[in-house]
Every structure is written in C-alpha cells, then in structure tokens.
XYZ file of C-alpha atoms in Angstrom:
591
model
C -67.984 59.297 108.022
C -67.275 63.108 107.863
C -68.041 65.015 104.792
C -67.546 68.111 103.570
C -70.485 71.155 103.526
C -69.910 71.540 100.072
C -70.345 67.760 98.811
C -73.329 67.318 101.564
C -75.496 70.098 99.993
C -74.153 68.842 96.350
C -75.442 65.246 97.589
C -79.000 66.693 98.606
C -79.216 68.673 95.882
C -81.990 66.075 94.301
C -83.311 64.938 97.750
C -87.060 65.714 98.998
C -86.186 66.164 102.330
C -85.909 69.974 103.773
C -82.715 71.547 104.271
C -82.919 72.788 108.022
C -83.958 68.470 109.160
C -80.399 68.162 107.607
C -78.847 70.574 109.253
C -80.161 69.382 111.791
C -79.398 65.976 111.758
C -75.724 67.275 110.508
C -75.401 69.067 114.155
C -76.439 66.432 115.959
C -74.148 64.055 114.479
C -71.109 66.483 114.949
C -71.938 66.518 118.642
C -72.656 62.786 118.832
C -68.832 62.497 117.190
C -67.818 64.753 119.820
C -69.224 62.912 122.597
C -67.590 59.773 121.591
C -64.072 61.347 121.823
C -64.945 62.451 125.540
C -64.652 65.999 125.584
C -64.924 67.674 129.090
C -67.968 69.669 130.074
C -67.496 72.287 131.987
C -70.371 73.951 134.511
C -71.276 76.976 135.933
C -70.242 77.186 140.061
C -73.249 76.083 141.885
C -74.783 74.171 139.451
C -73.037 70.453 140.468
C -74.512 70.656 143.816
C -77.650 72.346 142.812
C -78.034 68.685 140.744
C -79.299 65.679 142.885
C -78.494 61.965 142.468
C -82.170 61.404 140.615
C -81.554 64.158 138.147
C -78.219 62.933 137.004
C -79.563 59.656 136.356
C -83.056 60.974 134.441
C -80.357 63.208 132.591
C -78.391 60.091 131.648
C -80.861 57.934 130.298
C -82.240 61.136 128.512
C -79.156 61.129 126.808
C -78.828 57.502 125.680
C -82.143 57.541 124.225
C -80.901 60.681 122.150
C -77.948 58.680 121.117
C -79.557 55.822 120.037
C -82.162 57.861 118.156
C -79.253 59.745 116.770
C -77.343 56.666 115.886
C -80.578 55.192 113.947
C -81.068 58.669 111.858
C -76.992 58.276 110.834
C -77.664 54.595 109.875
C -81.114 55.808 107.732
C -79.407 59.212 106.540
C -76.095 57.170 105.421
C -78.321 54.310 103.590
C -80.418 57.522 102.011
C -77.211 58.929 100.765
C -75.714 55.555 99.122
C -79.496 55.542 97.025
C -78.502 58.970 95.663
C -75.005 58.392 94.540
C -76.099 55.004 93.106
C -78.783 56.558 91.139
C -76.528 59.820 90.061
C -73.875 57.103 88.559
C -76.663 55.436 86.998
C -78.199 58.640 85.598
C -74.829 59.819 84.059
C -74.233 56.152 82.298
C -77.427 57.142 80.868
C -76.513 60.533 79.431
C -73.313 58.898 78.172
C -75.569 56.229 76.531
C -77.370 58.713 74.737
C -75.000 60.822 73.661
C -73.038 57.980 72.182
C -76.456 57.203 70.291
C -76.346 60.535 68.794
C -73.160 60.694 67.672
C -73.488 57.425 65.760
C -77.084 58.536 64.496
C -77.133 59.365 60.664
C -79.553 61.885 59.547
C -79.101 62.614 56.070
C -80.723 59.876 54.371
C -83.558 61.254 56.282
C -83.379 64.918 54.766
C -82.980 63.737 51.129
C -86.181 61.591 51.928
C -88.254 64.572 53.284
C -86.366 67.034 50.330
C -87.837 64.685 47.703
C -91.635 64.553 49.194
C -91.480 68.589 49.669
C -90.487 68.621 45.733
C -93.686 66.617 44.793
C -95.678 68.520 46.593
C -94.774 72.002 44.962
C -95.043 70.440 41.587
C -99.109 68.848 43.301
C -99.801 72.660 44.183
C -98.797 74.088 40.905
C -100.827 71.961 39.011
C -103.717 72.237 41.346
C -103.254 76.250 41.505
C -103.526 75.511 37.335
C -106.925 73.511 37.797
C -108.755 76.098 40.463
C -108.400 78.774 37.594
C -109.769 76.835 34.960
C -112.782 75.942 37.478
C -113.321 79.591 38.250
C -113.698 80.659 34.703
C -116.166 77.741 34.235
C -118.304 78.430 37.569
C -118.491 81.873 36.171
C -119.761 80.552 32.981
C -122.266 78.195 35.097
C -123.516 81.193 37.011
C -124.535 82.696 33.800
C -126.363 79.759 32.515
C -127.947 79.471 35.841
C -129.606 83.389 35.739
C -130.931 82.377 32.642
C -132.638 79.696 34.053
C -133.573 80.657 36.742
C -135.515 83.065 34.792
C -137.506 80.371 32.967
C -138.137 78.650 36.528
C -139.986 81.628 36.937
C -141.454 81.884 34.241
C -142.797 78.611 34.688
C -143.509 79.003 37.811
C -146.365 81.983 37.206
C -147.853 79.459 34.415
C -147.880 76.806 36.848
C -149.683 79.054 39.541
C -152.071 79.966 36.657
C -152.754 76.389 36.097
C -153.130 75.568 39.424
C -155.995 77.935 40.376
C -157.547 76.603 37.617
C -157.543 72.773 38.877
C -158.874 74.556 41.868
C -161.533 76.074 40.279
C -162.349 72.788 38.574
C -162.210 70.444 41.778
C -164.649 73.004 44.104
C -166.566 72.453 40.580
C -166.425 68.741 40.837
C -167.166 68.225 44.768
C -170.209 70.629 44.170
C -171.633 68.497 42.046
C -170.479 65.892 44.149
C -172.268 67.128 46.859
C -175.311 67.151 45.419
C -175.222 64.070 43.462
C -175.275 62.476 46.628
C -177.601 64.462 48.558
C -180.034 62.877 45.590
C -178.934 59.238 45.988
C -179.560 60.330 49.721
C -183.256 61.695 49.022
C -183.619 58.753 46.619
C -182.144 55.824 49.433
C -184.700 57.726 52.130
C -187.562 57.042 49.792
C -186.646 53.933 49.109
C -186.364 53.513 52.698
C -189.532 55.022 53.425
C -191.487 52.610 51.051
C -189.614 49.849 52.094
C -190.836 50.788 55.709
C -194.458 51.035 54.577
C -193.975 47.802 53.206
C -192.735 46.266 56.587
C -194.921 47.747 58.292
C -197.715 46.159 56.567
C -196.485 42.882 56.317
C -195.994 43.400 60.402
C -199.401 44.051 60.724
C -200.321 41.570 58.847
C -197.773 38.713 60.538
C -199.135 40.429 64.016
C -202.700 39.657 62.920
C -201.816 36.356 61.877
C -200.121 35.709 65.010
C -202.952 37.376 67.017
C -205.417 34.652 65.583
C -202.820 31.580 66.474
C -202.484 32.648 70.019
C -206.148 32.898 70.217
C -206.067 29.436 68.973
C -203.135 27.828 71.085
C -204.841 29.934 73.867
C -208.130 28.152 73.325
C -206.165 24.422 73.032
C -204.028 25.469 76.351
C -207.302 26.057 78.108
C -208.953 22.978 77.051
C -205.302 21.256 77.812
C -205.184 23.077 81.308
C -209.275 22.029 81.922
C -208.309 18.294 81.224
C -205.222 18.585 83.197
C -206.834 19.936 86.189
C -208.875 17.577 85.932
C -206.755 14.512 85.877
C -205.267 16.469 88.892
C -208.104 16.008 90.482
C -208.505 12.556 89.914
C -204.971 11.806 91.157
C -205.324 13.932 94.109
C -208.132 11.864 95.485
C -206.864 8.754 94.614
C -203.680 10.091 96.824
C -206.327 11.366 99.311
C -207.699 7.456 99.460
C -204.417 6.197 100.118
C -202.343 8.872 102.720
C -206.371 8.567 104.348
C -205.404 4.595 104.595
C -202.234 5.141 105.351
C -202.710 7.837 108.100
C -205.298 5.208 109.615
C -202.761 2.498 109.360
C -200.000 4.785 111.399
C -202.348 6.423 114.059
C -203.612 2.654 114.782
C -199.366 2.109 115.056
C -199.522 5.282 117.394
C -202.363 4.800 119.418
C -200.082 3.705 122.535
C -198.198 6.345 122.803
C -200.756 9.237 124.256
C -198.267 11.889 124.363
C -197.966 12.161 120.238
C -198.634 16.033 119.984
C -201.565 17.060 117.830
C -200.529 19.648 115.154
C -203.235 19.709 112.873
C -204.185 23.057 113.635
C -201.273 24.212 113.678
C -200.635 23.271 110.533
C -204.063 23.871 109.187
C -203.687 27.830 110.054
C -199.999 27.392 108.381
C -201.322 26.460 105.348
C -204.024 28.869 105.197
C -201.545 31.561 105.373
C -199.744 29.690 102.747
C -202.430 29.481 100.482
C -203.377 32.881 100.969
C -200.127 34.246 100.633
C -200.144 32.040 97.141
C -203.915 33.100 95.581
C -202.035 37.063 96.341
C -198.942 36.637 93.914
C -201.380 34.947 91.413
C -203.663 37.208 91.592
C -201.003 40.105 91.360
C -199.512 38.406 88.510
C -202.693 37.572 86.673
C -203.154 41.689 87.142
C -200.113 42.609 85.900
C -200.345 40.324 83.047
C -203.770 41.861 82.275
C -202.891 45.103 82.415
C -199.544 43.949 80.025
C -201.486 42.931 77.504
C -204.425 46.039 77.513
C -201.461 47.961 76.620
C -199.599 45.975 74.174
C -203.162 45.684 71.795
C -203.885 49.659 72.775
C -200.208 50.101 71.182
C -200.880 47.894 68.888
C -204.458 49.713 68.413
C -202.725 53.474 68.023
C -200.475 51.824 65.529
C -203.423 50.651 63.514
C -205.478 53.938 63.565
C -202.336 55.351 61.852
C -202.573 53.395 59.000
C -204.791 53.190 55.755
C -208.565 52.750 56.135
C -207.876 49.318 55.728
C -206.021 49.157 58.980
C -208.717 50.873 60.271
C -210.906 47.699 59.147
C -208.521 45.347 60.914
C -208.161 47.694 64.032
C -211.991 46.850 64.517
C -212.059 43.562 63.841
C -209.200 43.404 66.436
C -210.710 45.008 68.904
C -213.777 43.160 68.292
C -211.457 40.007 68.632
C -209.874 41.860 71.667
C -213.080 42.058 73.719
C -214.058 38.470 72.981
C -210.408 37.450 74.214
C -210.571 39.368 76.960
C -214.437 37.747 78.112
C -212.429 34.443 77.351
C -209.572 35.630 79.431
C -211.691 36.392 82.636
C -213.655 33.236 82.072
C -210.618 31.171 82.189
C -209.274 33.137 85.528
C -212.110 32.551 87.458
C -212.314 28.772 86.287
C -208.001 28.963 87.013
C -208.760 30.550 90.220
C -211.169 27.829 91.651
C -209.041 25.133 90.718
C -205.662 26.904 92.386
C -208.133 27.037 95.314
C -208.987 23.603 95.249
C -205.591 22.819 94.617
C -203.671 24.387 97.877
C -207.016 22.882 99.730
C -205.181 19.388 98.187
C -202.014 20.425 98.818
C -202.360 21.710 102.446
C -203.997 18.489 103.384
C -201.269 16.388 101.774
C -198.729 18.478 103.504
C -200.676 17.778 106.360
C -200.166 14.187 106.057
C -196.693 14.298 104.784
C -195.538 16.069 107.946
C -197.076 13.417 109.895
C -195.909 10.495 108.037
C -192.279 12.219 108.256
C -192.663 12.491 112.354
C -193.705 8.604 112.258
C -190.708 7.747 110.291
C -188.419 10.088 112.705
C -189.752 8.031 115.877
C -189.042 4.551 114.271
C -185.439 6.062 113.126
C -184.549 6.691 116.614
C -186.026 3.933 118.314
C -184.180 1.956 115.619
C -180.886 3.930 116.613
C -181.284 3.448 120.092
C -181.825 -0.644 119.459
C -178.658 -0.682 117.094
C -176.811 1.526 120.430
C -177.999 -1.047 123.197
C -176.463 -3.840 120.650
C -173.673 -1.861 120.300
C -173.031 -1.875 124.069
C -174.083 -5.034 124.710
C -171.371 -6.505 121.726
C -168.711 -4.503 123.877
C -169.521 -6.235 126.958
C -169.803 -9.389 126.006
C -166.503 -8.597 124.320
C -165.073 -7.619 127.375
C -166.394 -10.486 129.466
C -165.175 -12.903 126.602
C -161.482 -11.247 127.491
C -161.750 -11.808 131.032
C -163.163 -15.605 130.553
C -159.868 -16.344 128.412
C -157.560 -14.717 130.772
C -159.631 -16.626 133.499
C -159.186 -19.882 131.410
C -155.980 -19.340 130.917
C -155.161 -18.948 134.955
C -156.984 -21.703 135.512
C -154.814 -23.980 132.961
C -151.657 -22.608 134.753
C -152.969 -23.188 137.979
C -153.896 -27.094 137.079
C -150.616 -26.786 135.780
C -148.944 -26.062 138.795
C -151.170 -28.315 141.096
C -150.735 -31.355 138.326
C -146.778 -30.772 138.851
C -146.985 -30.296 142.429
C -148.961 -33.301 142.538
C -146.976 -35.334 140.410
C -143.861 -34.493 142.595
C -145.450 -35.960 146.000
C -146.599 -38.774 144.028
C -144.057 -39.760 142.149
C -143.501 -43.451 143.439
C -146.884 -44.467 142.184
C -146.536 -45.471 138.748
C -150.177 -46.343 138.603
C -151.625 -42.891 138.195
C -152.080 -42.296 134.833
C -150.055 -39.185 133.559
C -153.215 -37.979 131.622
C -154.643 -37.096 134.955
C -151.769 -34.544 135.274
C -153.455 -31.507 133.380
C -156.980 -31.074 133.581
C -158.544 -30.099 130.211
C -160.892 -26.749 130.577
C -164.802 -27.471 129.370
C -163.622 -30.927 128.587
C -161.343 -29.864 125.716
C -157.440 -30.508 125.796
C -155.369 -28.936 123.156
C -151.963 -30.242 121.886
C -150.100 -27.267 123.413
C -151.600 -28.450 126.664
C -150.854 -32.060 125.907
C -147.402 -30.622 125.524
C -147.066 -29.056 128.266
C -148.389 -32.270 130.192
C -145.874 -34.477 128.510
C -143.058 -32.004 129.504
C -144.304 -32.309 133.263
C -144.155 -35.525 133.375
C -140.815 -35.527 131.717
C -139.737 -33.192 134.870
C -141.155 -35.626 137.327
C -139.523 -38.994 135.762
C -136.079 -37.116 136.237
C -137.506 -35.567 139.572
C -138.347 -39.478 140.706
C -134.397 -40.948 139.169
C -132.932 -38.107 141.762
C -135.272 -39.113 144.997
C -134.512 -42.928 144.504
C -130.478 -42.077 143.907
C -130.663 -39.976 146.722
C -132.896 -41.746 148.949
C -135.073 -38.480 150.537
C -137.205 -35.851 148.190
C -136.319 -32.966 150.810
C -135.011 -29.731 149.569
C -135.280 -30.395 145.976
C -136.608 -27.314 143.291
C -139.659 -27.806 140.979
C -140.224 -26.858 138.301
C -143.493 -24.475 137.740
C -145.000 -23.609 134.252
C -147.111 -21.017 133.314
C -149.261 -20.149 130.274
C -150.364 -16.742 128.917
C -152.371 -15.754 126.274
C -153.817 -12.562 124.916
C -155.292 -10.977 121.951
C -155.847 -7.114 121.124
C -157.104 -8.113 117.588
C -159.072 -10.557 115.424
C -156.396 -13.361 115.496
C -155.378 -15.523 118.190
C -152.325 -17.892 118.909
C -154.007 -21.304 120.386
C -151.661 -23.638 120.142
C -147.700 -24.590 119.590
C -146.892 -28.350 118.437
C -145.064 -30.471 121.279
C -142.422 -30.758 118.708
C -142.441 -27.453 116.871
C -144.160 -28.960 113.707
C -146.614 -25.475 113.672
C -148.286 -22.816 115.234
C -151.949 -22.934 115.484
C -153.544 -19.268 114.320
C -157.741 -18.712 114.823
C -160.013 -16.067 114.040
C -161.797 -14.383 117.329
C -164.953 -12.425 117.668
C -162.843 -8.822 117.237
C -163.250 -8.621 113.906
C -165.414 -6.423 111.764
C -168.962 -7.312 110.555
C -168.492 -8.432 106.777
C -165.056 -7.907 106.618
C -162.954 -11.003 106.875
C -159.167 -10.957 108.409
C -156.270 -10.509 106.179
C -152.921 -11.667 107.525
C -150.988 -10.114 104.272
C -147.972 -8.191 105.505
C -148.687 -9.633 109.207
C -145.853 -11.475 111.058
C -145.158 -13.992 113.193
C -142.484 -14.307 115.488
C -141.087 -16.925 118.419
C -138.310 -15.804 120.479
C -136.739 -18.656 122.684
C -135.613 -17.837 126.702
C -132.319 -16.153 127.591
C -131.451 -14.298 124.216
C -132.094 -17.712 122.044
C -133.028 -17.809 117.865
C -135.365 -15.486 116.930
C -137.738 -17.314 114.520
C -139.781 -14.911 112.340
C -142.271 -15.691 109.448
C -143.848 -12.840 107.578
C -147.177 -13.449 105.568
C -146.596 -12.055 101.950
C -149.597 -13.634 100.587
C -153.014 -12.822 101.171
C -154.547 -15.224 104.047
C -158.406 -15.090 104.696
C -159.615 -17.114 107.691
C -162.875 -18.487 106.751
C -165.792 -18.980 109.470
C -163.764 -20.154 112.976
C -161.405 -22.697 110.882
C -157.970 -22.364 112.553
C -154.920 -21.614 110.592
C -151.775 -23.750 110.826
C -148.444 -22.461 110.505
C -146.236 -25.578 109.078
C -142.365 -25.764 109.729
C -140.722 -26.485 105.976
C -139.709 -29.727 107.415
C -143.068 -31.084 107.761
C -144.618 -29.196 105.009
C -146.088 -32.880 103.837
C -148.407 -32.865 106.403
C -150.021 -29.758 105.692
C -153.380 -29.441 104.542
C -154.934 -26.998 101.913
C -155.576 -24.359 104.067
C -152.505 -24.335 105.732
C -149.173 -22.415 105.170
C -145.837 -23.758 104.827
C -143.139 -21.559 106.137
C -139.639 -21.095 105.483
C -138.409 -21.984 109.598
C -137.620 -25.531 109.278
C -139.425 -25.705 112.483
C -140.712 -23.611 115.073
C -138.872 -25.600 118.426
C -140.352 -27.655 121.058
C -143.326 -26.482 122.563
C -141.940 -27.069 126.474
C -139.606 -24.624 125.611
C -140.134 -21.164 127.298
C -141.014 -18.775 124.687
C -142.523 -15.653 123.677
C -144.759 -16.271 120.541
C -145.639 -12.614 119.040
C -148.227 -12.110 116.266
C -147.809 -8.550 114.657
C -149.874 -6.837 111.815
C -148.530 -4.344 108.747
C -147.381 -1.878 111.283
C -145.385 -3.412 113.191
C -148.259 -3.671 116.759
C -148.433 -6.341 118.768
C -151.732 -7.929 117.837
C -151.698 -11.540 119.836
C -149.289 -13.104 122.977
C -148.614 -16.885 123.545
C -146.127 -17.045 126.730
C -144.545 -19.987 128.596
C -142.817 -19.356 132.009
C -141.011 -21.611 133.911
C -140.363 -20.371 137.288
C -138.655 -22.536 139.861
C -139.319 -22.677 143.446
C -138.005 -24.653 146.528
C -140.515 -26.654 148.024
C-alpha cells in the first residue's frame, strides 16, 4: 500500500508513537518496495573483487533478516493504522450524534422555569430587606434598655459585695466560736478521759491483786498437784524398774550363748550423763529467766503502785510482803523440782538403758528370723525346681515305656496271651486314663500291625509307630489328662501358686489343636473357677455334659477328639502366655 505524505502525517496525527520511528519505518519500506521490483546496484571499481565468497553470503542473510523484520513492522504499522481510521469514523459518528441531540434539544421551558424562581426570590429579598430594618430599629431600642440595666446589675452588684463581706464577717464569727466550743468539749472529753483512766486504773490494780492472790493459790494447788505427781512417778518408775530388771534378766539368760554381744553400758551411761546434764542446764536457764521475768513484772508492777494514792501504797506493801513469801515458796519448790528432774533423768537414763538393749535383742531375732524365712525361701525354689525336673523325668520315662511297650508288642504280636495291660507301665503304681489311652491306641496299632504280618507272611521292613508324651507347666495349673474319647480335659492345681491366694482361671483359655493344620478347639473360662485343695478340674465336652459333676465345667466343644490323636493341648491365662503344654507325637521309624 503506498500513501501519500500528506494523509500519513494526517493519519498519525493522534498516534503516540514519535515522528522520526515513522519516518523511519516509511524509508525502509520505500526501499523494501524497491528491492522487490529488482533495481540494479551499481558498485564502485574494485569493490566486487575486494568482496569474498563468505562476505557475500553474511551480507545476504543480513539482508533477509532486515526484510523479514521490515516485513513484520509493515504488517504491525498497517494493523496500527486500520485502529486509527476505525476509531476516527467512530469518533465523528459521535460528534454527529451529538450534534443531532442538540439540535432537537428544547431549552425554553427551562428558562421560563428558572425566570419564575429568580422572580420569587426578588420579591423573598424585598420583604426580608423590609424585616432587617424593622429589627435594627428594635435592637437599637434593646440596646437602650440594656444600658439601663446594666446599670442596676451594678448597682446590685456593689450591694451584693456589701452583703457578702458581711456573711464573711459573720462565718470567721461563727467558726471562732466554733473553734473554741470544741476545744472545750475537747478539755471536757480529756477529763473525762482522765477520770475514766483513774478509774481503770484502779479497778486494774485491784483485778491484778485479785489475780495475784489466785495464782498464789493455783500455784500452791499445782505444787501440791506436781508433789503427788512426782510421786506417783516414782512409784511407776520402779514398778517399770521391777519389770525391764526381770525382763533384762530374762533376755541376757536368752543371750548368754552368744559371748560376742558387745557391752555398751558405759557407753551409754556417759551418754546419758551428758544428756542429763545438758537437760538440768536449759532448766536451770529457764527457771532463771523465768525468775528474773517475774522480779521485773511485780517491780513494774511495784513502781506502778508507788504512783498511786496512799492506799496503793498500802497494797504495794502488802504485795511485796506477799512477793517475798512467793518468792521463799518459789525457791522451795525449785530445789524440791530440781531433785526430782534429777531423779527423774537418773530413771530415764536407766530405762533408756534398757530400752536400747531390749531394741538390739529384738534386731538379732528379726534377722535371724529373716535369714530362716530366706533359707525357706531357697529351699521352696529348689524343691520347685527338682519337682520340674521329676515331671519332665516322669514324663520321659512314660514315653520311653511307651516306646519299649510298642516295640515290644510288635515282636510279640503272635502271642495273644500277654495281656495288653502289660503294654504301658504305670509310673509309682498310678495309671491315668490318658495313659490308658494311649495303651489302648498301641494296641490298636499292633492288632493292625499283626492282620499285615499274617497277610503277608514275614514282619520284615514294616514302620512302627512311636508315641511320645510331653508335658509342662510355667504356672499354677497343669493339663494331666485327655479322655480316650475326647469326653474332657483333666485341669489340676500344682505347687506354683501363691501362699493364700487360690488360682483363678477367669479369662484363661484352653485350646487343642489337632496334627497337620486340623480344628482348632478353643474354650475360654468367663466365669470365675477356684481350684480348691489338689481336686482336679474337668473340662466336659457339651455332649457329655450329663456326666459332669459339680465341680466340673461344661463347655461349648461338643467334644474335645480322641485322645490317640496327636495334638497340642495349650492352656493360656488373661494375657494371652502360654501357662501349661500337653503334647502327643507320633513319629514313625523303620525297624
């Protein structure tokens, strides 16, 4: 597009960019138009082959980057242009808008409207030009009135001043007399006071004289209580001295083995002498000070007397007459006090004496009793621990007899004559149904072993069968026995337990888990269950619940499986440990 200079300057007129980037832009597209109708360029001699083949082509691409920025400014500068002539079109449909608005505008309703208000408002200043007249004559008339009084304000002003120093006058009058009205009623309440004092003061005498005379009496009754007291003191002490005498006697003749009892009656003897000295000291210190209390609380009380009327003088002899004979009393009754303290620490030294002795007695039979309840204590641990190893002994020996009962049975197996009893030897005598079980199952094993031999006619390289038993128990139950037929599980009370408390199996559980994954069978006590003395406890399968006795529990299992079975039979307590064992193995082995 090619426009004129006059219509590109017109066009820019409202544009924000500066004139000379135009210009620019304006030369460089009139020499990009050029270049695109191919004009020659023409060259100074010399300069062609001055130029090399590199030059030639960094001048080339120089120039097609120009273009192509020169191309992209047209494209901007040509969109930049359309914005302006869009907006000029829309700004002159604008003015044409509003001058068409103005034409059609009517304004004279407007001016009547405005004429009318400016007419009321002459006639409003008129008649208030009217009114501010009439007000100034009247303010002037005001002004008057208000000299005049303003001259009886001050008039009444100098009366009032008059008047006032007068109610001055009158009230310094008044608090005068004020003043000394009360320093009177003062004078008046500090006689009053004064006698009043003089009156207490006597009647505190007196009360102190009365009180005087019934301490002297209470004084007199406390000694006489104190002499009878000490007395019965006396009595007790050596009816205490009879019996820690008879008792010491009875203890040394206790200690006379043992020669190496220290003596510490010296010892002690110089202790208490200390003690006792140590104790007559703050008595006597506090005896002094209580003395020399009392001197000065009747010499006050003296000086207070000699103050007074001659009649207080009377009393103030007859006190210290009173005074004297106390004080005679007083010393009388510290020297008797004094002997009797003395006599008393001598008591009380010798029954510490004996105290301290009977205390090391009783500390010798304390330990030798501690060391006797220790050697029991160690002794109940062994034979604990021996007790374990006899049942794990017991029970190797069952599976041995087991195992030589099976072996047995096996080589002997054509002789129906044996008894089958004979098969499992009972331990001590005693056979329990688990064992019987265990027997019967055996003998089961060598009836089929026997059908095989006589079908096959040889008993060579057969397998046999060999059982095993184990029992343990980390806690005060045990489980003795299973039922050949599952009908219950046998539960008893060992020697693990604690002294006076009995076993609880409330929240305990029982559980029997069958070989090679089989039912888990699991009973949990929810009730409580106290084993009483070494009575076993019987866990009955619901199925035979009738033949359960009272002390028995029936369980929920219908029953607990065959007691040839192998089995792990697990006792557990509230926390889930593993309190008591009962396995059965079944290993076989090729004879």
């Amino acid at each position: 597009m090619n426009y004129s200079k006059t219509s590109y300057r017109k066009s820019m007129g409202t544009s924000s960019y500066p004139t000379a980037t135009t210009k620019i832009i304006r030369k460089s597209r009139v020499s990009s138009v050029g270049s695109n109708y191919g004009s020659p360029l023409h060259f100074k001699d010399g300069v062609v082959s001055s130029l090399s083949s590199k030059g030639a082509t960094d001048i080339k691409c120089t120039r097609e980057k120009e273009k192509k920025e020169m191309q992209d400014l047209n494209e901007r500068f040509a969109n930049y242009i359309e914005k302006v002539r869009f907006l000029e079109t829309e700004n002159k449909a604008l003015k044409e808008a509003l001058k068409k608005q103005k034409r059609d505008f009517n304004i004279e309703p407007m001016k009547a409207m405005y004429q009318t208000e400016i007419d009321e408002l002459k006639k409003q200043l008129l008649t208030t030009t009217d009114e501010n007249a009439t007000l100034k004559a009247r303010i002037a008339t005001l002004e008057e009135e208000m000299e005049g009084l303003n001259g009886q304000i001050r008039h009444l002003k100098d009366v009032n001043e008059e008047q006032q120093n007068t109610i001055e006058n009158l009230n310094e009058e008044i608090s005068r007399r004020m003043s000394e009205c009360e320093m009177l009623r003062r004078k008046v309440q500090e006689l009053e006071k004064q006698l009043s004092d003089w009156k207490t003061r006597h009647s505190h005498l007196d009360s102190q004289l009365q009180a005087l005379r019934i301490e002297l009496q209470e004084e007199t009754a406390s000694r006489l209580a104190e002499s009878t007291r000490a007395q019965s003191l006396e009595d007790e002490l050596n009816f205490l001295k009879d019996i820690y005498e008879t008792e010491i006697k009875e203890y040394k003749a206790l200690l006379a083995k043992d020669n190496s009892f220290p003596d510490m009656r010296e010892y002690w003897t110089s202790e208490m002498g200390s003690c006792i000295k140590e104790i007559s000291q703050e008595y006597e210190s506090q005896l002094e000070a209580l003395a020399s209390s009392l001197e000065a609380r009747y010499e006050s009380q003296i000086s207070e007397i000699r103050m007074g009327t001659s009649k207080g003088a009377v009393e103030l002899t007859q006190l210290t007459d009173e005074n004297r004979r106390l004080k005679m009393q007083k010393s009388e009754l510290e020297d008797r006090i004094r002997d009797l303290e003395t006599q008393l620490a001598q008591l009380t030294g010798q029954l510490r004496s004996v105290t301290m002795e009977l205390e090391t007695t009783i500390n010798d039979l304390d330990h030798e009793k501690e060391a006797h309840r220790n050697d029991v204590e160690r002794l109940q641990l062994e034979l604990e621990g021996l007790m374990k190893e006899l049942q794990d002994l017991m029970d190797a020996k069952l599976s041995m007899e087991l195992e030589i009962a099976a072996y047995r049975k096996l080589l002997e197996g054509e002789e129906h004559r044996i008894s089958h009893s004979s098969m499992v030897s009972s331990i001590g005598g005693f056979q329990s149904s688990s064992e019987e079980a265990l027997s019967n199952a055996i003998m089961q094993r060598s009836t089929a072993f026997k059908s095989s031999m006589s079908a096959e006619g040889s008993i060579a390289n057969m397998g046999a069968a060999r059982i095993t038993v184990h029992r343990s128990s980390s806690g005060p139950v045990a489980v003795v026995e299973i039922e050949t037929n599952g009908q219950y599980i046998s539960l008893e009370e060992t020697g693990a337990r604690k002294i006076g408390r009995p076993t609880n199996l409330k929240g305990w559980t029982l559980e029997r888990q069958m070989e090679q994954g089989g039912k888990l069978l699991s009973h949990k006590f929810t009730d409580d269950v106290i084993f009483t003395g070494k009575i076993p406890i019987k866990v009955w399968g619901s199925k035979y619940s009738s033949s359960a006795s009272k002390n028995d529990i029936v369980s929920h299992i219908n029953e607990w499986g065959s007691a040839t079975a192998v089995s792990k039979t697990v006792l557990k307590d509230e926390n889930n440990m593993e309190k008591a064992v009962f396995i059965i193995k079944s290993i076989s082995d090729r004879n």
